[in-house]
Coordinates of N, CA, C and O in Angstrom, one line a residue:
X20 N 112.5 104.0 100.0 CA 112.6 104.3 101.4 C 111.3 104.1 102.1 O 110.2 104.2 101.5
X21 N 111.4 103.8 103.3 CA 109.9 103.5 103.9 C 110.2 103.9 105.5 O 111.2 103.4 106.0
X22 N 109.3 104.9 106.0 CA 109.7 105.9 107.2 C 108.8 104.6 108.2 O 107.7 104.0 108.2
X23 N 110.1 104.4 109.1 CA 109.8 103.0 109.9 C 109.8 103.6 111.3 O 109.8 104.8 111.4
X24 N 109.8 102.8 112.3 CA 109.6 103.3 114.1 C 109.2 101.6 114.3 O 108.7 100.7 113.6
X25 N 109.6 102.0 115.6 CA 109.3 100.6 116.7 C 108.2 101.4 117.6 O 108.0 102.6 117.6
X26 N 107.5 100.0 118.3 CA 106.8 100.3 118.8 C 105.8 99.4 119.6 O 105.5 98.4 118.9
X27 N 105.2 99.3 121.1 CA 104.3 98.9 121.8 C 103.1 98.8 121.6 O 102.7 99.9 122.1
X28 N 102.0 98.1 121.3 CA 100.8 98.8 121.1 C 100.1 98.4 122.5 O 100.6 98.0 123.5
X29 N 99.0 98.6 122.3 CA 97.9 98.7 123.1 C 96.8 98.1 122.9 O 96.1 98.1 121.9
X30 N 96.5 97.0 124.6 CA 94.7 96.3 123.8 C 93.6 97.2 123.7 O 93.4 98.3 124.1
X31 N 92.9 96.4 123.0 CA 91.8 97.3 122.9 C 90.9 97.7 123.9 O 90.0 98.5 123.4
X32 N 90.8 97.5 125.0 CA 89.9 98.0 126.3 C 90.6 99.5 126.6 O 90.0 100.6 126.7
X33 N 92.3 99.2 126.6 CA 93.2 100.6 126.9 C 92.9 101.6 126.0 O 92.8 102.8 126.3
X34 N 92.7 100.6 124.2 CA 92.3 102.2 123.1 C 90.9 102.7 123.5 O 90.4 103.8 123.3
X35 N 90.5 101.7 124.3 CA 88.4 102.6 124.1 C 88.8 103.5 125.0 O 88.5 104.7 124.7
X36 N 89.7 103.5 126.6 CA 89.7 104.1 127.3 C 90.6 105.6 126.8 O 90.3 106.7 127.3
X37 N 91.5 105.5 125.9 CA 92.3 106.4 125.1 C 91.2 107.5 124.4 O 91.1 108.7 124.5
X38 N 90.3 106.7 123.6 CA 89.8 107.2 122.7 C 88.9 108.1 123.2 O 88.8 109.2 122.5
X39 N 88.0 107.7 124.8 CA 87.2 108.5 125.7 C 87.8 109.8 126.3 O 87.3 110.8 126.7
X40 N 88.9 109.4 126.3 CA 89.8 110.7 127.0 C 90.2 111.8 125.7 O 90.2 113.0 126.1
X41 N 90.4 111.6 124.5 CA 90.6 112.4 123.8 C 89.3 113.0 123.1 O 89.3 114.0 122.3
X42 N 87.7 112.2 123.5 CA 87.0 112.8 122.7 C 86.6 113.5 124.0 O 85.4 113.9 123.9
X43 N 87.0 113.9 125.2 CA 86.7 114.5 126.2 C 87.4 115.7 126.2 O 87.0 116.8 126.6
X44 N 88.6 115.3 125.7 CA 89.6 116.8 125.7 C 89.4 117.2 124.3 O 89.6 118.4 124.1
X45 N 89.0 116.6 123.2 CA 88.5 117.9 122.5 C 87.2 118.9 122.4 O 86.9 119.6 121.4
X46 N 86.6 118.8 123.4 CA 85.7 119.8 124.4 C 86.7 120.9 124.5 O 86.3 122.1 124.5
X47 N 87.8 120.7 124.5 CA 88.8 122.2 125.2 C 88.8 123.2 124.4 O 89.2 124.3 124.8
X48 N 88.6 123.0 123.3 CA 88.4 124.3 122.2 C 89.6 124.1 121.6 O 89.6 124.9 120.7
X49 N 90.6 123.5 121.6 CA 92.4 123.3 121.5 C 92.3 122.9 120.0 O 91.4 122.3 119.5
X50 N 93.6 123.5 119.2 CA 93.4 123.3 118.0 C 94.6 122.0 118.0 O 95.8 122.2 117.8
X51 N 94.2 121.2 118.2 CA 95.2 119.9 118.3 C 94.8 118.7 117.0 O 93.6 118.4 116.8
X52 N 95.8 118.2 116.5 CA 95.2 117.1 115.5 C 95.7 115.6 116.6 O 96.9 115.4 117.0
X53 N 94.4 114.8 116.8 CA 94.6 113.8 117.6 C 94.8 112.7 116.4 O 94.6 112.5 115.2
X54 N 95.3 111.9 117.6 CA 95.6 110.8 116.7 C 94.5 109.9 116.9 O 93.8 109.8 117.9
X55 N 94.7 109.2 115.5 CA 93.4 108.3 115.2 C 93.0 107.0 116.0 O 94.1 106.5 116.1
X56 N 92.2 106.3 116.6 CA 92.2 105.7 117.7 C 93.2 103.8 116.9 O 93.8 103.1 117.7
X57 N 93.1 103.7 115.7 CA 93.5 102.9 115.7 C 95.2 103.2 115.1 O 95.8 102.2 114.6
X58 N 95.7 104.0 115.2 CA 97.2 104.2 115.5 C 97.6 104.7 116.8 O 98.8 105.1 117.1
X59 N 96.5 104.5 117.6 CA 97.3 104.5 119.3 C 98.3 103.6 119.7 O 97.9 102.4 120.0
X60 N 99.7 104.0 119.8 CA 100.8 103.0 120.3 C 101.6 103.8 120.8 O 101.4 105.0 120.6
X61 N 102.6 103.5 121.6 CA 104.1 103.9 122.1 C 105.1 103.4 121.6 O 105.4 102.2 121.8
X62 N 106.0 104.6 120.7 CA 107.2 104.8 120.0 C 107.9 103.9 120.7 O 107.4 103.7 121.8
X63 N 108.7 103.3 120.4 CA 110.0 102.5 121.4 C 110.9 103.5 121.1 O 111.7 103.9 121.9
X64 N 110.7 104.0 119.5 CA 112.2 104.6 118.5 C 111.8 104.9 117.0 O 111.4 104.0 116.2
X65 N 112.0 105.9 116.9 CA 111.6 106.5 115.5 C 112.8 106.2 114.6 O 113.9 106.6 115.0
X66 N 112.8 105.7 113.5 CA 113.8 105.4 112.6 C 113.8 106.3 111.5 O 114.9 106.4 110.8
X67 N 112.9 106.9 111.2 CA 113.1 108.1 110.0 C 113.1 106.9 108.5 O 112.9 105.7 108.6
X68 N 113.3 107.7 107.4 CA 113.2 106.7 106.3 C 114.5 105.7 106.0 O 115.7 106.1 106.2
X69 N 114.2 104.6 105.6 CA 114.5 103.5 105.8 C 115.0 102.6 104.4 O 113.9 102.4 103.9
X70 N 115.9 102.2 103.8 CA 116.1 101.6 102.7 C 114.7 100.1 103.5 O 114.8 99.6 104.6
X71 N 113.7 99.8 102.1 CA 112.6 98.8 102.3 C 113.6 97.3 102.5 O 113.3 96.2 103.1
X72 N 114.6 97.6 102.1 CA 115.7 96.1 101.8 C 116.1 96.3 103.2 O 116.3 95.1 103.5
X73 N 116.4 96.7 103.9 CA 116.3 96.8 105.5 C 115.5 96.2 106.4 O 115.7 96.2 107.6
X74 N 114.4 95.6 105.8 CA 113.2 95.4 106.3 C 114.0 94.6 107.8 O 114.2 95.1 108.9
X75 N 114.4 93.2 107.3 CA 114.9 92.1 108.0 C 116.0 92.4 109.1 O 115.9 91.8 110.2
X76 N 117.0 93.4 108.7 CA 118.1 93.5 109.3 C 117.4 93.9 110.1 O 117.7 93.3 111.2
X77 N 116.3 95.1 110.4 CA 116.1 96.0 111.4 C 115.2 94.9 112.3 O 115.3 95.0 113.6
X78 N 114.4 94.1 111.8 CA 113.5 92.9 112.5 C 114.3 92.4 113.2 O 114.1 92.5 114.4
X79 N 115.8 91.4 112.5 CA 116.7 90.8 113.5 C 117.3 91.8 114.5 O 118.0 91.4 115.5
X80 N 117.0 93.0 114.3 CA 117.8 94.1 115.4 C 116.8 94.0 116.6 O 117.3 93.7 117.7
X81 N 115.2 94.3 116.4 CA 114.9 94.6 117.7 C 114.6 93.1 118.4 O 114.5 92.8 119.6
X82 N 114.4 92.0 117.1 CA 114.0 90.5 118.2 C 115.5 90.1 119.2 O 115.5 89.4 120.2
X83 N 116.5 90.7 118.4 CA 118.0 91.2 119.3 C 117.2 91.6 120.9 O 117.1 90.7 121.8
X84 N 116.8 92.5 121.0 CA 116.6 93.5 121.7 C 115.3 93.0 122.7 O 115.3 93.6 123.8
X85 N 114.4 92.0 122.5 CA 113.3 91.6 123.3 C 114.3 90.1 124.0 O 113.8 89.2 124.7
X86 N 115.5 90.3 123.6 CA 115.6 88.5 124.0 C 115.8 88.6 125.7 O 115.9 89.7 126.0
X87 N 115.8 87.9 126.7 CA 116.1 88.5 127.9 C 114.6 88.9 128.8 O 114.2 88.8 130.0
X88 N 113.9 89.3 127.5 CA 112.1 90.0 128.3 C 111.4 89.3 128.5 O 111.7 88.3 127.9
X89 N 110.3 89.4 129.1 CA 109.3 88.4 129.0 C 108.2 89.7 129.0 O 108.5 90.9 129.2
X90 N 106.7 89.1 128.6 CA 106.0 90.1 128.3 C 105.3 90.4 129.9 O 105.0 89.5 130.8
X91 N 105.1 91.6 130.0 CA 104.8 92.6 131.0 C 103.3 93.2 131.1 O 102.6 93.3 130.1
X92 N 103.1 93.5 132.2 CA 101.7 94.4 132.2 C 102.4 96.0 132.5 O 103.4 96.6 133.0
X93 N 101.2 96.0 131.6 CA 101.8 98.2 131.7 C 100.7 98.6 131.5 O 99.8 97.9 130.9
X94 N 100.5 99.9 132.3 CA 99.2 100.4 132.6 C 99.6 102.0 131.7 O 100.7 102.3 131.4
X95 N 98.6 102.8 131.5 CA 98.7 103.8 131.2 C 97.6 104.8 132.3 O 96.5 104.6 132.6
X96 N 98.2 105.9 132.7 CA 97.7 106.4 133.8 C 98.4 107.8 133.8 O 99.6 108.0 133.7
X97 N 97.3 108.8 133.9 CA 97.6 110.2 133.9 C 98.2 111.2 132.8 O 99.2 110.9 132.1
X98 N 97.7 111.9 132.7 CA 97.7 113.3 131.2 C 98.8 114.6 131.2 O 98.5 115.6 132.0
X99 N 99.6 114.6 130.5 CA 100.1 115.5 130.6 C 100.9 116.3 129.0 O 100.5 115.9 127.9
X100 N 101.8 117.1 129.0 CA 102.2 117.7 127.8 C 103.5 118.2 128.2 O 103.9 118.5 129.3
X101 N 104.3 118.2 126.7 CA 105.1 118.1 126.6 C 105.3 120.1 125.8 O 104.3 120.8 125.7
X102 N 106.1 120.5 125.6 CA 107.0 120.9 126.9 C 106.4 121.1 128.2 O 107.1 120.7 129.1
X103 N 105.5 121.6 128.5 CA 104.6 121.6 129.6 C 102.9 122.1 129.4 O 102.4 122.5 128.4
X104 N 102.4 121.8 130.8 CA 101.0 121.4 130.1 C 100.5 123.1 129.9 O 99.6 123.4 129.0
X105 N 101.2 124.1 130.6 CA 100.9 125.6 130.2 C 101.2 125.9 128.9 O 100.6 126.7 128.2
X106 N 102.2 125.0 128.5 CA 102.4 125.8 126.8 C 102.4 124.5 126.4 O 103.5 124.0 126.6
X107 N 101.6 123.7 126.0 CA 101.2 123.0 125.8 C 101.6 122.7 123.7 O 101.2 123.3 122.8
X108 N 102.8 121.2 123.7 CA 102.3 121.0 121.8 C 102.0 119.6 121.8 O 101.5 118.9 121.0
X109 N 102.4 119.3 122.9 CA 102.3 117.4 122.1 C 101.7 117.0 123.6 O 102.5 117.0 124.6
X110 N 100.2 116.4 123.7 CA 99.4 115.8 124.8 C 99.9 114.1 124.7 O 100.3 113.5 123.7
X111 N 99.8 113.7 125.9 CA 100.4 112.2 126.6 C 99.9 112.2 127.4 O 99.4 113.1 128.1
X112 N 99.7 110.6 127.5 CA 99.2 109.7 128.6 C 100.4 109.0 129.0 O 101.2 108.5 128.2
X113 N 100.5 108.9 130.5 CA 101.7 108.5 130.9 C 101.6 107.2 131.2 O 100.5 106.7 130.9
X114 N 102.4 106.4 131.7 CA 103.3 105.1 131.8 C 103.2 104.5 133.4 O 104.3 104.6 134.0
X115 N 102.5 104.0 134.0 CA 103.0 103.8 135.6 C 103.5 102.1 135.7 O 104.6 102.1 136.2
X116 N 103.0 101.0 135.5 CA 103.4 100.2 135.5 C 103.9 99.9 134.1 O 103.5 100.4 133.1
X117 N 105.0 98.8 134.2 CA 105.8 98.4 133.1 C 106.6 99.1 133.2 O 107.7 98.6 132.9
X118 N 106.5 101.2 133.6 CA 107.5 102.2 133.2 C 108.9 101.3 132.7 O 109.4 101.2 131.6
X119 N 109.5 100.8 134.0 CA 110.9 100.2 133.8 C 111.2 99.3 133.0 O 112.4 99.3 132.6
X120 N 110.0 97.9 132.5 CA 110.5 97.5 131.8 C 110.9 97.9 130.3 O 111.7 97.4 129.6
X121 N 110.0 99.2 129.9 CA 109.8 100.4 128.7 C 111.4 100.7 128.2 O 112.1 100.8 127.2
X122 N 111.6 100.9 129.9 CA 113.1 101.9 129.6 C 114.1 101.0 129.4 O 115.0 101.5 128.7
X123 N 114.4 99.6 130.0 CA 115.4 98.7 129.7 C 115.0 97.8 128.1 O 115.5 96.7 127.7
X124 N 114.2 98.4 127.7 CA 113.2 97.5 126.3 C 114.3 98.8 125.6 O 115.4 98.4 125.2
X125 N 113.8 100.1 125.5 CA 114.7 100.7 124.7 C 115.8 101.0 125.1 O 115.7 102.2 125.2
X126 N 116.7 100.7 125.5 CA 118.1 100.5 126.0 C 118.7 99.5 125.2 O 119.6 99.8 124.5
X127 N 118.2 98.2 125.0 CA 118.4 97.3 124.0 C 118.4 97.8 122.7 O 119.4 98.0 122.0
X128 N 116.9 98.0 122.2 CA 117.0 98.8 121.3 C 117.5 99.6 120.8 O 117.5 99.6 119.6
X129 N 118.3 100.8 121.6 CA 119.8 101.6 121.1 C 120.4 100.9 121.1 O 120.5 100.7 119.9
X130 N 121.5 99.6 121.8 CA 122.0 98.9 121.4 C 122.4 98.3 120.4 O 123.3 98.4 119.6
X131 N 121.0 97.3 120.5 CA 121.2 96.8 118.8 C 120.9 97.8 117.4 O 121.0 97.5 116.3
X132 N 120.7 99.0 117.9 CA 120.5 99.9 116.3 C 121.7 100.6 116.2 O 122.0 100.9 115.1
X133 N 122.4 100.8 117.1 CA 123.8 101.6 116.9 C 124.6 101.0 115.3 O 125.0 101.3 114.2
X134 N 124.6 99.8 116.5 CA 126.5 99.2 115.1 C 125.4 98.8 114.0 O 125.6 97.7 113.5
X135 N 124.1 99.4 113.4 CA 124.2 99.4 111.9 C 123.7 100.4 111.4 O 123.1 100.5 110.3
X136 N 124.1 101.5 112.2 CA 123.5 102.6 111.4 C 123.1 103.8 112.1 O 123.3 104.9 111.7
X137 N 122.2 103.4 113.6 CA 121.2 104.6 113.6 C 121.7 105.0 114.9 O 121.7 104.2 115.8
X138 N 122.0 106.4 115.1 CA 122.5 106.9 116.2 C 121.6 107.4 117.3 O 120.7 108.1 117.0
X139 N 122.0 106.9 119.0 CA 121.5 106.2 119.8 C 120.6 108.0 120.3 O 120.9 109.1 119.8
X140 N 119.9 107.8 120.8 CA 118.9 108.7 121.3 C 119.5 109.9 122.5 O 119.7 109.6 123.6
X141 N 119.6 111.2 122.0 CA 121.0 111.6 123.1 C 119.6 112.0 124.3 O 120.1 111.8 125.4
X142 N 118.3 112.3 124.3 CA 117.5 112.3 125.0 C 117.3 111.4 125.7 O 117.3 110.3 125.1
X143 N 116.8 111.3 127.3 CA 116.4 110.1 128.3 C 114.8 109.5 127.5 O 114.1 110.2 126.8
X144 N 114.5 108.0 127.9 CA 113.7 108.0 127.1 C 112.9 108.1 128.2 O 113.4 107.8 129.3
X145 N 111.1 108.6 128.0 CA 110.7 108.6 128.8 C 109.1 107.9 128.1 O 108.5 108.3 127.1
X146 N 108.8 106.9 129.0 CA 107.8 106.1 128.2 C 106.4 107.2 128.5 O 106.2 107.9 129.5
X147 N 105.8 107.0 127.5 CA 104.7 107.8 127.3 C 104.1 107.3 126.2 O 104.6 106.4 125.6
X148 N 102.6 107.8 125.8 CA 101.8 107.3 124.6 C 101.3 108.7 124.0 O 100.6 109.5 124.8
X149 N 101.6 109.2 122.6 CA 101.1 110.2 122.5 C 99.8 110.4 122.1 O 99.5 109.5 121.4
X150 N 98.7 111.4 122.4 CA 97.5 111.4 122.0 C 97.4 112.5 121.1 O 96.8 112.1 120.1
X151 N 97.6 113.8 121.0 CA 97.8 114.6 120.0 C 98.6 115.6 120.1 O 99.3 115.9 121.0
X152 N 98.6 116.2 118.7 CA 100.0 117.4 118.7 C 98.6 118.7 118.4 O 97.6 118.6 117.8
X153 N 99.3 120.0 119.1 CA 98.7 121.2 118.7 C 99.1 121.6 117.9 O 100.3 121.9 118.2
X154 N 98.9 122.0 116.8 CA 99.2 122.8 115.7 C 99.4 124.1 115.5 O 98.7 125.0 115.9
X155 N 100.5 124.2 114.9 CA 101.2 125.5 115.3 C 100.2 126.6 115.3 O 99.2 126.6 114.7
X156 N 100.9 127.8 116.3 CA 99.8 129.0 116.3 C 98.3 128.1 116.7 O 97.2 128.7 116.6
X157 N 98.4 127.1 117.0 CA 97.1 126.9 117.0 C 96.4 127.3 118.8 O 97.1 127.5 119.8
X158 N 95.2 127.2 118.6 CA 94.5 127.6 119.7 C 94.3 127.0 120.7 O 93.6 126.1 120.5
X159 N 94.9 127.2 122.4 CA 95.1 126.2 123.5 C 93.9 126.2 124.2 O 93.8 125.6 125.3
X160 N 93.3 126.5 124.0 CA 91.6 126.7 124.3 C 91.6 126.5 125.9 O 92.4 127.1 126.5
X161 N 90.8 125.7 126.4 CA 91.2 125.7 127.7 C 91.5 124.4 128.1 O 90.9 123.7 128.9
X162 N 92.8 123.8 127.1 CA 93.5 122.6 127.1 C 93.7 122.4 128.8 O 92.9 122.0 129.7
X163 N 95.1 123.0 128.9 CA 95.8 123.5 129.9 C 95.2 122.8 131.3 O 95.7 122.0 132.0
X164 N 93.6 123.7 131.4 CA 93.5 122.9 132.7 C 93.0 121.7 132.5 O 93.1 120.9 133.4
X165 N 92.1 121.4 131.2 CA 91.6 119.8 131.0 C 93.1 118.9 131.5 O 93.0 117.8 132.2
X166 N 94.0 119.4 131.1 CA 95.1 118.3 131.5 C 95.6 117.7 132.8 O 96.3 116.7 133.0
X167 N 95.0 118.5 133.8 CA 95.0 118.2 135.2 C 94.2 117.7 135.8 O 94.0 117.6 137.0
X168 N 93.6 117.1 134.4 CA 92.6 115.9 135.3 C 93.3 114.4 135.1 O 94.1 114.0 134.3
X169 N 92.5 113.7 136.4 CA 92.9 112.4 136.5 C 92.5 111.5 135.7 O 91.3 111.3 135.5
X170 N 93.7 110.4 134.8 CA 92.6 109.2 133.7 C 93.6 108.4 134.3 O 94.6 108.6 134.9
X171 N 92.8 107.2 134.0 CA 93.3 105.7 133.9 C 92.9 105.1 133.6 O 92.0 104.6 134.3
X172 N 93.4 104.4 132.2 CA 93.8 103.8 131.0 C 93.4 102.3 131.1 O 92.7 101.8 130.2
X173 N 93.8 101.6 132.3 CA 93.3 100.1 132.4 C 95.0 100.0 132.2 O 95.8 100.9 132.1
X174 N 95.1 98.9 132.0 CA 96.2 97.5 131.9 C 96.2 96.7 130.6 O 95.2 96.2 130.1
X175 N 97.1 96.7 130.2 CA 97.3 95.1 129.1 C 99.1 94.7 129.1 O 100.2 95.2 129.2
X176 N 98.5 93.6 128.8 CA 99.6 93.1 128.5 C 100.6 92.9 127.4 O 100.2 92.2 126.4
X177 N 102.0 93.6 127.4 CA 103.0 93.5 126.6 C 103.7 92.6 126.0 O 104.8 92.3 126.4
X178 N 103.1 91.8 124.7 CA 103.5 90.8 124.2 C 104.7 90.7 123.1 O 105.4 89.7 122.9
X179 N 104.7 91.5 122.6 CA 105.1 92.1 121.3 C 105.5 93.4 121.1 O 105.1 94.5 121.4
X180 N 106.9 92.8 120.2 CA 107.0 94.7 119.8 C 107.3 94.7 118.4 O 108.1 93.9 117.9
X181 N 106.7 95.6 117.8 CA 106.2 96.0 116.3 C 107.2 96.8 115.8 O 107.8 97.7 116.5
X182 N 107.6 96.6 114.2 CA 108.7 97.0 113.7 C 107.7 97.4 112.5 O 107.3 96.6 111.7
X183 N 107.1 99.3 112.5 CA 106.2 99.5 111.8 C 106.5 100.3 110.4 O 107.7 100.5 110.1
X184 N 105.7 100.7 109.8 CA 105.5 101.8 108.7 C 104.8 102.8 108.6 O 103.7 102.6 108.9
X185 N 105.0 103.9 108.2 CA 104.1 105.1 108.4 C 104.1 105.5 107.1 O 105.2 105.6 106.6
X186 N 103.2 105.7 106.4 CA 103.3 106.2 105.1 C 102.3 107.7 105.6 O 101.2 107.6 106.2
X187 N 102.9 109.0 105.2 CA 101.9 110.1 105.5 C 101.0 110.7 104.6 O 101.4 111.3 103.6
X188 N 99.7 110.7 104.8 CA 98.6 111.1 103.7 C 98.0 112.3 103.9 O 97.8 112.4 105.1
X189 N 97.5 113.2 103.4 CA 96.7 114.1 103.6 C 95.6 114.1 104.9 O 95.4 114.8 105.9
X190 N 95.1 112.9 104.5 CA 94.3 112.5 106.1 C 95.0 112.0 107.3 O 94.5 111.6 108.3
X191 N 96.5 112.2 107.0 CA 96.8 111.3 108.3 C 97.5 110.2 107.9 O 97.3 109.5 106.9
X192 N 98.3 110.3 108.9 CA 99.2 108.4 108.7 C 98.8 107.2 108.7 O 97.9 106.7 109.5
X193 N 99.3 106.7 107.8 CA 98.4 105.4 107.8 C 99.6 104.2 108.4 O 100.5 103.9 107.7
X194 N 99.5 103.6 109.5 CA 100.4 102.7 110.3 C 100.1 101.0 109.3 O 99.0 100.6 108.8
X195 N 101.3 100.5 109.3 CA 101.4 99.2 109.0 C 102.2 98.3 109.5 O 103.3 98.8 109.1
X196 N 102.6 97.2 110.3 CA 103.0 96.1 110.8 C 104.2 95.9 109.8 O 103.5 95.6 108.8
X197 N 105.1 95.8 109.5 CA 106.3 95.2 108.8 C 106.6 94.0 109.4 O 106.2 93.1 108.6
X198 N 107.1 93.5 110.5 CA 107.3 92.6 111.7 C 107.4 92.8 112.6 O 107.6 93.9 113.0
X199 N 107.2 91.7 113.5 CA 107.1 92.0 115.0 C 108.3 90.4 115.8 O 108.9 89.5 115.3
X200 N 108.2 91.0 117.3 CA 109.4 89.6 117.9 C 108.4 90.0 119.2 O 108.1 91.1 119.7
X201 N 108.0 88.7 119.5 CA 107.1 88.0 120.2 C 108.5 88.2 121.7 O 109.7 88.2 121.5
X202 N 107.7 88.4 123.0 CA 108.8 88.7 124.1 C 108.3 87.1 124.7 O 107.3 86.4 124.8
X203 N 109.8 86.9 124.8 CA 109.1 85.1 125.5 C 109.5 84.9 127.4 O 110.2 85.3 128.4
X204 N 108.7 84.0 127.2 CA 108.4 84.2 129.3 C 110.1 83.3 129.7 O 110.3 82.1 129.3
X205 N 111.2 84.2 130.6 CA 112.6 83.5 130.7 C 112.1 82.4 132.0 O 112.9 81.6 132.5

């Protein structure tokens, strides 16, 4: 089995800008484990573990799912938390341009994963990039109001969407590329 997810990534000008903002918010005292600058991406869809002999079916599923797109600029802009930023567990940088193409990208994507298997997402999706989770009981330091500050992320462009692997280690997840489907210009 191999614990798979789709996914968006990010160029590299947007991770430096990512990476500035989280080494800024962990000033906040917050006991949060951030994610590592080179597993910065946006979930399309978490697949959970995965027969490895799936690899291909799930590949022809999402290049299913980009056909129709062409690749997009998406910006990432502004900080917030999930369930909210006062009780703060899971910190995000939000979505302003591209937002819509995000959400008709995974709409396909439930689509094509339904009729083989994987049941469709009963939550709205709401595009976002996560930057860290707080740890339980852990300490919100003075997260809270760091989060009401203003960031922005820069721009890149959406070429590709990645059909990944997570293997989880002691230190942290280690992300790997399985395949990807190139979005082509209609």
């Amino acid at each position: 089995m191999v614990r798979m997810f789709i996914a968006v990534r990010v160029s590299d000008s947007v991770r430096q800008s990512l990476t500035s903002l989280i080494g800024e918010l962990r000033n906040s005292g917050a006991d949060v484990k951030w994610v590592a600058p080179e597993n910065l991406h946006l979930t399309m869809k978490f697949l959970g573990n995965v027969l490895e002999t799936r690899v291909d079916e799930m590949a022809d599923a999402v290049s299913r799912a980009c056909e129709g797109i062409s690749p997009f600029e998406m910006s990432l802009e502004g900080v917030g938390a999930f369930p909210s930023i006062s009780r703060p567990k899971v910190v995000w940088v939000g979505v302003i341009k591209g937002k819509d193409v995000l959400i008709n990208l995974n709409k396909n994507i439930e689509v094509e994963l339904e009729p083989i298997g994987f049941e469709r997402e009963r939550r709205r999706f709401s595009p976002h990039l996560t930057i860290g989770r707080l740890r339980r009981e852990g300490r919100p330091g003075d997260l809270a109001d760091r989060l009401s500050m203003e960031f922005n992320g820069g721009e890149c462009v959406v070429e590709s969407v990645y059909l990944m692997k997570s293997t989880l280690t002691p230190k942290g997840p280690i992300y790997e590329e399985l395949k990807h489907a190139t979005l082509k210009h209609n």
